[in-house]
Amino acid sequence: MMLSKKACPARLLSHPLPIWLRIAATCAIAASASAQVPTDLTSARFAPNCGAANVTQLFADAKLAGGQYGVNNLQDVSDPDIALIGNQWWLIFASNPGPSRGLEPVAAYLPPGASLSTTGVFPADPNGWHLVGAKADGTGKGVAISGTPSPAGWDTIAAETPSIEVGPDGKVGVYYAGHNLGQTNFEIGLMPNVVNGVAQGNDPVPAMVATQPWEFANDLGAILEQSVRWMPELNKYIMYYTARAWWDVPPDNDIAYAESTDGITWTNRQHLGFPVSYYNQDFVYNPQRNRYEMVIANDPTGAGGGNGRNLVWRDAATPGTQFSDWQNEVTLLDRNDPNAATWYNQGLLSPAIKYGNLPGEENRIYVFFHAYGSSNPMSIGRFYCDATNVSTPAFTLTSAAPFLNLAPGNGTTMPITVNPIAGFTGTVNFSISGVPAGASAVTLPSSSTTGATFVIYVSSAVQAGRYPLTVTGTSGSLTQSTTFTLNVSGQDQTIAIQPFAPNNITYTPGLTYNINASASSGLPVTLSVGGNGTINGNVLTVTGGGDIIVAANQAGNGTYNPAPQATATLVVAPQVQTVNVAPIPAQTVGGTLDLSPYVTTSSGLTGYTWVGQTPAVCTNNGSAVTFVSPGTCIIIAIQFGNQYYGPAGAGITITVNPAPIAAGPPLGAVQLHATVSTAGTFVHSPSSSTVPGVPSTLAVRVTPANTTKVTSTTV
């Protein structure tokens, strides 16, 4: 849109700042009010059972009637949580949409800008809660946020008790309790990147497993019912969770605490000593009161176990404190109230709490919960309570966003809004702390009744990292603050690596190259090699043929991001070898021959593959050849080479002769008979009566007396 000078005070337009700062200050967009909270600094009392007047059933188990949207696959609804993402509220809860696991997180949302006081559900109310997967005719099915169990299989049975949170980097993560070995074996997992109610391509990862003795039940890890929140004023995540389960006999569950800087690695675990009647909870930090507030499911009989609990409110000065430090208990919704609706009159569990984000909601706490009732076994409900002791004029501060992302050498703005409470009209003076060295922050204006814009610039000297910035506002005796996170990315760098010239060679033993690679940042480069080569410093030694890829990497530091990898490729052809065959004498049918002694290579390599080509003449088993008929036998010998030499082969040709006629067994005495039709003489051969040897020919020669017509013949 176009902005005129009338849109900005004259003193801003003439402010002695760089042009980009003046433009940023001129064009800063006022932030809408964010979460506002009760102002009493000692307690935030609510009227007992204040939620009963403002309670609504939203989603119900479809196995029985009830709720405003009970599709046929929406079963076992439980364990809600809510988060404000941008200016839109999102609700997640556990259900059984199938098909992967018994319980899965599903999601619903309100239209952007809608209030948590909304009671309708789509499609009956087009502006109400819209279940992801719902259709206008009411037939749509709920869709699991992620139907993919983790590859390790620790969450194959169920992914329940979900908790949704926006991290300091702006990504939305969903934590859940996964299990696969029975109802007392639980680990806390994380879907790290959820967009519009759908996990984005990342496998779930385990975020926390049971390690402490008090986290085990029946020798199995049992940690679940987690509530995870990013706390910018502490620059870390906080998790409250239930250690052990209420179904143990006797119940021995406890509420526990852990903290993390990255949302994955959790430290400082401690169990807080809550009686077993207190089961699961949610919490919020109230900056106006500088107190932590918690809503907990509590069995008023003190017995624990089962579902017959009410929802109670308590507060404490610091997180991670023992049960005795959580004070000022008030029952917000009493399931034993004679007028309690039948959909929640048997028990209340799994509260999720937030203060309203719209004008007029600054003292209103919203509680979403999991209900058991005589008319419906499981429902998701919502109520709200207004604080009763907020008559003193005061204010809160809120930032337009929980974080800023900046690269060195850039600047941007962060609007801060003054939220008046109980008729507050004073002027607030602003200051900011936590700005890292090398960065600057200018407040425009420095005081106001409505808010200010902080113009933030990050120079190239600022190291990459996460910096919590605290804006403080003072008005007379009142002092309030709000915190947002400045995420400074590192400067980009590149790597230059000199290519091989030429990049195609034939292998030669002892071949080396000097690798020249450098980073634009001046930081040292690390070299690695893939293929037949070794790296020592910047010297590449070629150890064989094939593609050799030299990779150059620079991991970055506090100032520079990791550089994209640069590579250089050298194509090394192996040396040529030949297969040589010595002359092989002719062979005879029925004979065998080992070809190995007749074959050598120029490289000295041994080990061949033998391939027969004439199976009708000869067959082979490796180098052993058997000759089966006369003809020409052909065998191919192949040597496949190695990293230094390429493959080679040669054909082997062998002449195969017929086998000689073998003599039969001795005949013994033989009598020769011959009859002729004319007179003549007979001569037999041999002349002796004994055959001289084998093989021999026995014959009778007949010579007729009259040879005019017949000559001699042999029989």
mmCIF file of C-alpha atoms in Angstrom, residues 109-115 117-131:
data_model
loop_
_atom_site.group_PDB
_atom_site.id
_atom_site.type_symbol
_atom_site.label_atom_id
_atom_site.label_comp_id
_atom_site.label_asym_id
_atom_site.label_seq_id
_atom_site.Cartn_x
_atom_site.Cartn_y
_atom_site.Cartn_z
ATOM 1 C CA TYR A 109 -8.953 -24.503 13.880
ATOM 2 C CA LEU A 110 -10.875 -21.243 14.141
ATOM 3 C CA PRO A 111 -11.007 -18.649 11.353
ATOM 4 C CA PRO A 112 -8.222 -16.059 11.642
ATOM 5 C CA GLY A 113 -9.060 -13.406 14.232
ATOM 6 C CA ALA A 114 -11.849 -15.428 15.877
ATOM 7 C CA SER A 115 -12.143 -15.512 19.665
ATOM 8 C CA SER A 117 -15.245 -17.752 23.119
ATOM 9 C CA THR A 118 -16.561 -19.218 19.836
ATOM 10 C CA THR A 119 -18.982 -22.035 20.665
ATOM 11 C CA GLY A 120 -19.971 -23.266 17.201
ATOM 12 C CA VAL A 121 -18.504 -26.075 15.132
ATOM 13 C CA PHE A 122 -18.382 -26.325 11.333
ATOM 14 C CA PRO A 123 -20.500 -27.070 9.307
ATOM 15 C CA ALA A 124 -23.407 -26.013 11.541
ATOM 16 C CA ASP A 125 -21.473 -22.804 12.252
ATOM 17 C CA PRO A 126 -19.305 -21.770 9.269
ATOM 18 C CA ASN A 127 -17.336 -19.455 11.596
ATOM 19 C CA GLY A 128 -16.862 -22.088 14.288
ATOM 20 C CA TRP A 129 -14.261 -24.743 14.976
ATOM 21 C CA HIS A 130 -13.337 -26.550 11.766
ATOM 22 C CA LEU A 131 -12.066 -30.110 12.125
#
